[in-house]
Tab-separated table of C-alpha atoms in Angstrom:
chain	number	residue	atom	x	y	z
A	1	UNK	CA	-81.759	-74.663	-28.668
A	2	UNK	CA	-80.541	-75.002	-25.087
A	3	UNK	CA	-77.004	-74.435	-26.290
A	4	UNK	CA	-78.068	-71.227	-28.031
A	5	UNK	CA	-79.810	-70.006	-24.877
A	6	UNK	CA	-76.728	-70.751	-22.775
A	7	UNK	CA	-74.517	-68.894	-25.238
A	8	UNK	CA	-76.917	-65.938	-25.247
A	9	UNK	CA	-76.961	-65.841	-21.448
A	10	UNK	CA	-73.184	-66.001	-21.337
A	11	UNK	CA	-72.901	-63.110	-23.816
A	12	UNK	CA	-75.304	-61.028	-21.713
A	13	UNK	CA	-73.220	-61.708	-18.581
A	14	UNK	CA	-70.003	-60.848	-20.412
A	15	UNK	CA	-71.518	-57.649	-21.830
A	16	UNK	CA	-72.864	-56.607	-18.447
A	17	UNK	CA	-69.534	-57.349	-16.846
A	18	UNK	CA	-67.669	-55.372	-19.477
A	19	UNK	CA	-70.053	-52.465	-19.096
A	20	UNK	CA	-69.445	-52.355	-15.356
A	21	UNK	CA	-65.684	-52.556	-15.607
A	22	UNK	CA	-65.516	-49.847	-18.288
A	23	UNK	CA	-67.761	-47.475	-16.398
A	24	UNK	CA	-65.538	-44.419	-15.883
A	25	UNK	CA	-65.527	-41.850	-13.102
A	26	UNK	CA	-64.774	-38.272	-14.080
A	27	UNK	CA	-62.937	-36.413	-11.312
A	28	UNK	CA	-63.210	-32.627	-11.318
A	29	UNK	CA	-61.008	-30.015	-9.597
A	30	UNK	CA	-62.674	-26.598	-9.290
A	31	UNK	CA	-60.574	-23.900	-7.663
A	32	UNK	CA	-57.253	-22.143	-7.928
A	33	UNK	CA	-53.631	-21.878	-6.837
A	34	UNK	CA	-52.975	-18.566	-5.077
A	35	UNK	CA	-50.165	-16.174	-5.974
A	36	UNK	CA	-47.902	-14.291	-3.577
A	37	UNK	CA	-45.274	-11.655	-4.249
A	38	UNK	CA	-42.752	-13.558	-2.118
A	39	UNK	CA	-42.535	-17.216	-1.068
A	40	UNK	CA	-40.620	-18.182	2.065
A	41	UNK	CA	-39.251	-21.706	2.416
A	42	UNK	CA	-39.757	-21.558	6.177
A	43	UNK	CA	-43.508	-21.333	5.529
A	44	UNK	CA	-43.346	-25.104	4.902
A	45	UNK	CA	-42.467	-27.786	7.445
A	46	UNK	CA	-39.973	-29.851	5.467
A	47	UNK	CA	-40.397	-32.784	7.856
A	48	UNK	CA	-44.177	-33.143	7.631
A	49	UNK	CA	-45.086	-31.010	4.606
A	50	UNK	CA	-47.483	-28.998	6.760
A	51	UNK	CA	-48.029	-25.274	6.195
A	52	UNK	CA	-50.428	-22.647	7.516
A	53	UNK	CA	-50.193	-20.699	4.234
A	54	UNK	CA	-52.992	-21.203	1.759
A	55	UNK	CA	-51.428	-22.238	-1.559
A	56	UNK	CA	-54.512	-23.840	-3.167
A	57	UNK	CA	-58.180	-24.499	-2.486
A	58	UNK	CA	-60.338	-26.755	-4.666
A	59	UNK	CA	-63.676	-28.492	-4.686
A	60	UNK	CA	-62.988	-32.124	-5.507
A	61	UNK	CA	-65.944	-33.983	-7.024
A	62	UNK	CA	-66.825	-37.003	-9.131
A	63	UNK	CA	-69.729	-37.938	-11.409
A	64	UNK	CA	-70.009	-41.280	-9.599
A	65	UNK	CA	-69.592	-42.184	-5.917
A	66	UNK	CA	-67.959	-43.732	-4.071
A	67	UNK	CA	-64.502	-43.231	-5.563
A	68	UNK	CA	-61.098	-44.068	-4.150
A	69	UNK	CA	-58.270	-41.628	-4.740
A	70	UNK	CA	-55.058	-40.053	-3.458
A	71	UNK	CA	-53.932	-36.413	-3.461
A	72	UNK	CA	-50.417	-35.442	-4.503
A	73	UNK	CA	-49.040	-31.918	-3.938
A	74	UNK	CA	-45.629	-30.704	-5.107
A	75	UNK	CA	-43.914	-27.313	-4.774
A	76	UNK	CA	-40.700	-26.683	-6.686
A	77	UNK	CA	-38.438	-23.778	-7.611
A	78	UNK	CA	-35.778	-22.628	-10.035
A	79	UNK	CA	-33.647	-19.665	-8.976
A	80	UNK	CA	-30.535	-18.694	-10.979
A	81	UNK	CA	-29.829	-16.090	-8.277
A	82	UNK	CA	-29.149	-19.010	-5.896
A	83	UNK	CA	-27.391	-21.124	-8.530
A	84	UNK	CA	-30.469	-23.359	-8.900
A	85	UNK	CA	-30.745	-23.598	-12.688
A	86	UNK	CA	-32.949	-26.707	-12.874
A	87	UNK	CA	-36.197	-27.463	-11.106
A	88	UNK	CA	-35.677	-28.316	-7.455
A	89	UNK	CA	-38.422	-29.810	-5.270
A	90	UNK	CA	-39.170	-27.845	-2.117
A	91	UNK	CA	-41.741	-30.325	-0.795
A	92	UNK	CA	-43.816	-33.179	-2.224
A	93	UNK	CA	-46.574	-34.860	-0.229
A	94	UNK	CA	-48.981	-37.687	-1.103
A	95	UNK	CA	-51.953	-38.831	0.930
A	96	UNK	CA	-53.042	-42.360	1.652
A	97	UNK	CA	-55.955	-43.788	-0.335
A	98	UNK	CA	-59.313	-42.373	0.784
A	99	UNK	CA	-62.856	-43.148	-0.281
A	100	UNK	CA	-64.814	-40.119	-1.426
A	101	UNK	CA	-68.608	-40.360	-1.026
A	102	UNK	CA	-69.517	-36.742	-1.880
A	103	UNK	CA	-67.807	-33.515	-3.049
A	104	UNK	CA	-64.977	-32.362	-0.793
A	105	UNK	CA	-63.272	-28.999	-0.201
A	106	UNK	CA	-59.565	-29.674	-0.619
A	107	UNK	CA	-57.148	-27.221	1.019
A	108	UNK	CA	-53.380	-27.647	1.008
A	109	UNK	CA	-53.270	-26.771	4.709
A	110	UNK	CA	-54.956	-30.124	5.410
A	111	UNK	CA	-52.314	-32.146	3.568
A	112	UNK	CA	-49.254	-33.374	5.447
A	113	UNK	CA	-47.842	-36.543	6.942
A	114	UNK	CA	-49.963	-35.849	10.008
A	115	UNK	CA	-53.548	-37.106	10.231
A	116	UNK	CA	-56.350	-34.645	9.506
A	117	UNK	CA	-60.083	-35.232	9.811
A	118	UNK	CA	-62.084	-33.668	6.955
A	119	UNK	CA	-65.814	-33.553	6.271
A	120	UNK	CA	-67.339	-33.755	2.814
A	121	UNK	CA	-70.276	-31.739	1.455
A	122	UNK	CA	-72.884	-34.461	1.870
A	123	UNK	CA	-75.932	-33.993	4.103
A	124	UNK	CA	-75.204	-35.076	6.728
A	125	UNK	CA	-71.436	-34.808	6.030
A	126	UNK	CA	-69.182	-37.835	6.069
A	127	UNK	CA	-65.845	-37.729	7.842
A	128	UNK	CA	-62.595	-38.656	6.092
A	129	UNK	CA	-59.307	-39.435	7.748
A	130	UNK	CA	-56.550	-37.912	5.644
A	131	UNK	CA	-52.988	-39.071	6.298
A	132	UNK	CA	-50.012	-38.595	4.033
A	133	UNK	CA	-46.294	-38.958	3.675
A	134	UNK	CA	-43.489	-36.722	2.455
A	135	UNK	CA	-42.081	-38.116	-0.780
A	136	UNK	CA	-39.371	-35.515	-1.267
A	137	UNK	CA	-38.095	-32.316	0.331
A	138	UNK	CA	-35.067	-30.062	0.336
A	139	UNK	CA	-32.040	-31.627	1.954
A	140	UNK	CA	-30.510	-29.720	4.898
A	141	UNK	CA	-27.697	-28.210	2.799
A	142	UNK	CA	-30.116	-26.865	0.199
A	143	UNK	CA	-32.487	-25.600	2.860
A	144	UNK	CA	-29.683	-23.836	4.736
A	145	UNK	CA	-28.476	-22.128	1.545
A	146	UNK	CA	-31.932	-20.810	0.768
A	147	UNK	CA	-32.603	-19.768	4.354
A	148	UNK	CA	-29.241	-17.976	4.406
A	149	UNK	CA	-30.426	-16.015	1.385
A	150	UNK	CA	-33.563	-15.104	3.320
A	151	UNK	CA	-31.458	-13.904	6.253
A	152	UNK	CA	-29.171	-11.883	3.981
A	153	UNK	CA	-31.753	-10.275	1.701
A	154	UNK	CA	-34.829	-10.435	3.914
A	155	UNK	CA	-36.768	-12.468	1.314
A	156	UNK	CA	-36.578	-15.599	-0.785
A	157	UNK	CA	-34.609	-15.145	-3.998
A	158	UNK	CA	-36.345	-14.270	-7.239
A	159	UNK	CA	-37.091	-17.179	-9.540
A	160	UNK	CA	-39.780	-19.505	-10.888
A	161	UNK	CA	-42.004	-21.288	-8.375
A	162	UNK	CA	-44.203	-24.155	-9.586
A	163	UNK	CA	-47.108	-25.675	-7.664
A	164	UNK	CA	-48.824	-28.854	-8.873
A	165	UNK	CA	-51.835	-30.785	-7.578
A	166	UNK	CA	-52.564	-34.307	-8.864
A	167	UNK	CA	-55.549	-36.481	-8.024
A	168	UNK	CA	-54.428	-40.099	-8.378
A	169	UNK	CA	-56.186	-43.436	-8.614
A	170	UNK	CA	-55.328	-46.460	-6.525
A	171	UNK	CA	-52.832	-47.396	-9.280
A	172	UNK	CA	-51.377	-43.860	-9.388
A	173	UNK	CA	-53.090	-42.942	-12.645
A	174	UNK	CA	-53.761	-39.210	-12.887
A	175	UNK	CA	-57.509	-38.598	-12.652
A	176	UNK	CA	-57.332	-34.785	-12.518
A	177	UNK	CA	-54.584	-32.197	-12.107
A	178	UNK	CA	-53.780	-28.509	-12.010
A	179	UNK	CA	-50.527	-26.559	-11.893
A	180	UNK	CA	-49.245	-23.012	-11.975
A	181	UNK	CA	-45.765	-21.571	-12.489
A	182	UNK	CA	-45.260	-18.144	-10.933
A	183	UNK	CA	-42.391	-15.827	-11.818
A	184	UNK	CA	-41.276	-13.964	-8.718
A	185	UNK	CA	-39.525	-10.628	-9.136
A	186	UNK	CA	-39.723	-8.971	-5.753
A	187	UNK	CA	-39.704	-5.170	-5.898
A	188	UNK	CA	-36.457	-3.798	-4.514
A	189	UNK	CA	-37.378	-0.116	-4.277
A	190	UNK	CA	-39.780	2.640	-5.252
A	191	UNK	CA	-38.138	5.605	-6.951
A	192	UNK	CA	-40.071	8.871	-7.083
A	193	UNK	CA	-39.567	10.602	-10.427
A	194	UNK	CA	-41.850	13.621	-10.787
A	195	UNK	CA	-42.426	16.082	-9.227
A	196	UNK	CA	-39.403	15.125	-7.184
A	197	UNK	CA	-36.728	16.988	-5.299
A	198	UNK	CA	-35.154	17.696	-1.946
A	199	UNK	CA	-36.734	20.164	0.427
A	200	UNK	CA	-33.776	22.540	-0.019
A	201	UNK	CA	-34.252	22.834	-3.798
A	202	UNK	CA	-38.012	23.047	-4.303
A	203	UNK	CA	-37.368	26.033	-6.579
A	204	UNK	CA	-35.940	23.495	-9.024
A	205	UNK	CA	-39.183	21.497	-8.726
A	206	UNK	CA	-41.847	24.148	-9.256
A	207	UNK	CA	-45.023	23.061	-11.027
A	208	UNK	CA	-47.867	25.267	-12.208
A	209	UNK	CA	-50.886	23.042	-11.694
A	210	UNK	CA	-52.893	22.227	-8.591
A	211	UNK	CA	-53.695	18.796	-10.029
A	212	UNK	CA	-50.198	17.368	-10.606
A	213	UNK	CA	-49.471	13.944	-12.065
A	214	UNK	CA	-47.215	11.968	-9.730
A	215	UNK	CA	-44.845	9.510	-11.399
A	216	UNK	CA	-42.566	6.873	-9.904
A	217	UNK	CA	-40.794	3.648	-10.826
A	218	UNK	CA	-41.352	0.261	-9.230
A	219	UNK	CA	-41.070	-3.301	-10.494
A	220	UNK	CA	-44.138	-5.369	-11.385
A	221	UNK	CA	-45.471	-7.102	-8.303
A	222	UNK	CA	-48.060	-9.917	-8.267
A	223	UNK	CA	-50.934	-9.141	-5.930
A	224	UNK	CA	-49.402	-5.906	-4.633
A	225	UNK	CA	-51.414	-2.843	-3.619
A	226	UNK	CA	-50.212	0.734	-4.078
A	227	UNK	CA	-50.858	3.766	-1.878
A	228	UNK	CA	-49.910	7.446	-1.929
A	229	UNK	CA	-50.021	10.325	0.514
A	230	UNK	CA	-49.430	14.067	0.138
A	231	UNK	CA	-48.921	16.688	2.851
A	232	UNK	CA	-48.157	20.399	3.003
A	233	UNK	CA	-44.754	21.363	4.415
A	234	UNK	CA	-44.875	24.330	6.792
A	235	UNK	CA	-41.472	25.559	7.957
A	236	UNK	CA	-43.044	27.119	11.036
A	237	UNK	CA	-44.329	23.819	12.391
A	238	UNK	CA	-42.304	21.118	10.625
A	239	UNK	CA	-38.590	20.463	11.033
A	240	UNK	CA	-38.478	17.880	8.242
A	241	UNK	CA	-40.557	16.256	5.503
A	242	UNK	CA	-41.062	13.276	7.810
A	243	UNK	CA	-42.762	15.588	10.295
A	244	UNK	CA	-44.990	17.010	7.569
A	245	UNK	CA	-46.032	13.657	6.072
A	246	UNK	CA	-46.974	12.314	9.519
A	247	UNK	CA	-48.894	15.494	10.340
A	248	UNK	CA	-52.106	16.625	8.673
A	249	UNK	CA	-52.305	15.320	5.109
A	250	UNK	CA	-54.061	16.857	2.128
A	251	UNK	CA	-54.402	13.368	0.639
A	252	UNK	CA	-56.073	11.297	1.969
A	253	UNK	CA	-58.770	13.716	3.097
A	254	UNK	CA	-59.775	11.464	6.013
A	255	UNK	CA	-57.123	12.069	8.676
A	256	UNK	CA	-57.817	8.695	10.305
A	257	UNK	CA	-56.211	7.118	7.216
A	258	UNK	CA	-52.457	7.286	6.692
A	259	UNK	CA	-52.550	6.360	2.988
A	260	UNK	CA	-54.763	6.790	-0.083
A	261	UNK	CA	-55.325	3.589	-2.060
A	262	UNK	CA	-54.781	3.755	-5.836
A	263	UNK	CA	-54.489	1.302	-8.709
A	264	UNK	CA	-51.330	-0.797	-8.957
A	265	UNK	CA	-49.750	1.631	-11.438
A	266	UNK	CA	-46.713	3.925	-11.694
A	267	UNK	CA	-48.521	7.262	-12.080
A	268	UNK	CA	-51.441	9.026	-10.451
A	269	UNK	CA	-53.140	12.399	-10.926
A	270	UNK	CA	-54.117	14.362	-7.854
A	271	UNK	CA	-57.881	13.834	-7.542
A	272	UNK	CA	-60.435	16.544	-8.309
A	273	UNK	CA	-62.500	15.496	-5.289
A	274	UNK	CA	-61.975	13.652	-2.031
A	275	UNK	CA	-58.796	15.619	-1.181
A	276	UNK	CA	-57.847	19.032	0.148
A	277	UNK	CA	-57.131	21.473	-2.721
A	278	UNK	CA	-53.470	22.309	-3.326
A	279	UNK	CA	-52.585	26.005	-3.060
A	280	UNK	CA	-50.311	28.182	-5.172
A	281	UNK	CA	-47.108	29.277	-3.483
A	282	UNK	CA	-47.128	26.355	-1.027
A	283	UNK	CA	-44.598	23.547	-0.627
A	284	UNK	CA	-45.820	19.940	-0.502
A	285	UNK	CA	-44.225	16.537	0.017
A	286	UNK	CA	-45.388	13.113	-1.143
A	287	UNK	CA	-44.623	9.433	-0.671
A	288	UNK	CA	-45.651	6.078	-2.177
A	289	UNK	CA	-46.083	2.718	-0.440
A	290	UNK	CA	-46.627	-0.811	-1.766
A	291	UNK	CA	-47.997	-3.716	0.250
A	292	UNK	CA	-46.873	-7.162	-0.869
A	293	UNK	CA	-48.604	-10.467	-0.034
A	294	UNK	CA	-46.056	-13.054	1.070
A	295	UNK	CA	-46.351	-16.505	2.576
A	296	UNK	CA	-45.292	-14.948	5.888
A	297	UNK	CA	-47.933	-12.208	5.781
A	298	UNK	CA	-48.242	-8.763	4.222
A	299	UNK	CA	-45.065	-6.711	3.927
A	300	UNK	CA	-44.785	-2.970	3.308
A	301	UNK	CA	-42.258	-1.090	1.199
A	302	UNK	CA	-42.174	2.714	1.168
A	303	UNK	CA	-40.382	5.202	-1.034
A	304	UNK	CA	-38.347	8.153	0.111
A	305	UNK	CA	-40.188	11.475	0.504
A	306	UNK	CA	-39.962	14.133	-2.198
A	307	UNK	CA	-40.930	17.813	-2.204
A	308	UNK	CA	-42.326	20.209	-4.784
A	309	UNK	CA	-43.791	23.700	-4.883
A	310	UNK	CA	-46.952	24.969	-6.570
A	311	UNK	CA	-45.827	28.065	-8.460
A	312	UNK	CA	-47.905	31.236	-8.417
A	313	UNK	CA	-49.424	32.236	-11.745
A	314	UNK	CA	-47.711	35.327	-13.187
A	315	UNK	CA	-44.736	35.211	-10.799
A	316	UNK	CA	-41.149	34.219	-11.497
A	317	UNK	CA	-39.382	31.873	-9.101
A	318	UNK	CA	-35.833	32.958	-8.258
A	319	UNK	CA	-33.262	30.460	-7.050
A	320	UNK	CA	-31.336	31.464	-3.925
A	321	UNK	CA	-27.749	32.484	-4.525
A	322	UNK	CA	-26.011	29.681	-2.667
A	323	UNK	CA	-22.749	30.506	-4.412
A	324	UNK	CA	-22.225	33.276	-1.833
A	325	UNK	CA	-19.505	32.036	0.569
A	326	UNK	CA	-21.231	33.502	3.605
A	327	UNK	CA	-24.545	31.784	2.791
A	328	UNK	CA	-22.726	28.523	2.305
A	329	UNK	CA	-21.110	28.831	5.731
A	330	UNK	CA	-24.471	29.701	7.304
A	331	UNK	CA	-26.000	26.637	5.669
A	332	UNK	CA	-23.172	24.483	6.995
A	333	UNK	CA	-23.591	25.907	10.498
A	334	UNK	CA	-27.371	25.508	10.634
A	335	UNK	CA	-27.745	22.283	8.684
A	336	UNK	CA	-29.926	21.798	5.604
A	337	UNK	CA	-33.281	21.512	7.362
A	338	UNK	CA	-32.789	24.513	9.654
A	339	UNK	CA	-31.270	26.584	6.855
A	340	UNK	CA	-34.217	25.852	4.592
A	341	UNK	CA	-36.641	26.757	7.379
A	342	UNK	CA	-35.381	30.353	7.101
A	343	UNK	CA	-33.826	30.734	3.654
A	344	UNK	CA	-35.790	28.115	1.719
A	345	UNK	CA	-38.722	28.475	-0.645
A	346	UNK	CA	-41.666	30.380	0.813
A	347	UNK	CA	-39.826	31.353	4.008
A	348	UNK	CA	-38.895	34.746	5.486
A	349	UNK	CA	-35.305	34.910	4.147
A	350	UNK	CA	-35.970	33.469	0.705
A	351	UNK	CA	-33.807	35.275	-1.871
A	352	UNK	CA	-31.638	36.954	0.781
A	353	UNK	CA	-28.176	38.096	-0.342
A	354	UNK	CA	-25.613	39.605	2.094
A	355	UNK	CA	-25.096	43.349	1.602
A	356	UNK	CA	-21.608	43.490	3.123
A	357	UNK	CA	-22.849	45.436	6.182
A	358	UNK	CA	-22.744	43.336	9.356
A	359	UNK	CA	-23.453	43.943	13.039
A	360	UNK	CA	-22.852	41.739	16.059
A	361	UNK	CA	-24.608	42.875	19.227
A	362	UNK	CA	-25.021	46.363	17.777
A	363	UNK	CA	-21.354	46.686	16.812
A	364	UNK	CA	-20.390	47.004	13.126
A	365	UNK	CA	-17.984	44.270	12.049
A	366	UNK	CA	-16.469	43.099	8.761
A	367	UNK	CA	-17.042	39.819	6.939
A	368	UNK	CA	-13.989	38.181	8.446
A	369	UNK	CA	-15.508	38.581	11.915
A	370	UNK	CA	-18.667	36.867	10.741
A	371	UNK	CA	-16.607	34.068	9.191
A	372	UNK	CA	-14.759	33.627	12.488
A	373	UNK	CA	-18.015	33.265	14.421
A	374	UNK	CA	-19.411	30.777	11.902
A	375	UNK	CA	-16.180	28.756	12.020
A	376	UNK	CA	-16.481	28.605	15.808
A	377	UNK	CA	-20.050	27.329	15.466
A	378	UNK	CA	-19.015	24.729	12.895
A	379	UNK	CA	-16.242	23.498	15.176
A	380	UNK	CA	-18.681	23.350	18.138
A	381	UNK	CA	-16.707	26.001	20.038
A	382	UNK	CA	-19.867	28.116	20.010
A	383	UNK	CA	-23.401	26.808	20.292
A	384	UNK	CA	-26.505	28.531	18.925
A	385	UNK	CA	-29.062	28.996	21.710
A	386	UNK	CA	-31.684	30.939	19.781
A	387	UNK	CA	-32.263	32.782	16.503
A	388	UNK	CA	-34.301	35.980	16.161
A	389	UNK	CA	-35.232	37.457	12.771
A	390	UNK	CA	-35.724	41.225	12.751
């Protein structure tokens, strides 16, 4: 009977011991890895792994405390544009073993080979000393090649960028993990498509609606924001479309704002409210801008400026006869902007054609005399001091 009791007691001890050793701890990562339109290698300190750019933020928690663990972070890339056709580690950092006594906010900016003091979410909070080491980073040759690409193109090359976070046990078993692979295709330009034209040929870009649909082309951009602005061009007060677009705008309505925010799309209809109404017979110019989040801050990319005219209902737009040799010489002498200010759409000399009768200072002259004067202006022998239209 004593033997049976001893055996029973031993079994109870064994069972209790087994239960304790098999008791598992479930580690949970709640958060996300952030996306940028452009990643710069120089945002990371390749010696310490430190960065001031937020790549991830998680709440790290367990169903049982305390728990001992390590944090492993790895950033890698693959960029055929740089000849990197297989995954290449940019930086990999692992922390020393720490004891977690309550949930903890885990931010990549706290992880490096330098010591950081963190506080958990307990009440009152407990302090943790987080120290790590760099396991792997780009070698100087690789880093120089990538940085040279940044210097040449102004941004890191397009490619696939992978970020991985692993929560490890004391024996390096993975307790929890998360990863994200981001395809970077940085926009290279914004091309305005419709209504689109130069200021000198708005008669080729006449539209007959005061609520036009603007269309442009730009590449897909993660996390980008798109803006548009529209302004009236007045030849009496503007010497160029740049002057007009920086002057009073019809969109946005609020003149304290330079741009009107729209969805991240490639087309936009002029709004029915919240903007100045467009007028028939007037010339307008428009421009699009995209802002791109990068690991070095927000960058802006703007399109060129295009012009269009709102046609008048019931009227017929006539294109100026620029095939006339005299008009061509006048255009060459004045320059495109100045020529359009007088002969362009909606201006005082629109549609003008020489009659063959010419006067200089009240004296009748022939066309060859006019050509001579224009040639002197074009060769800088004469300079125009003022122009008076009678």
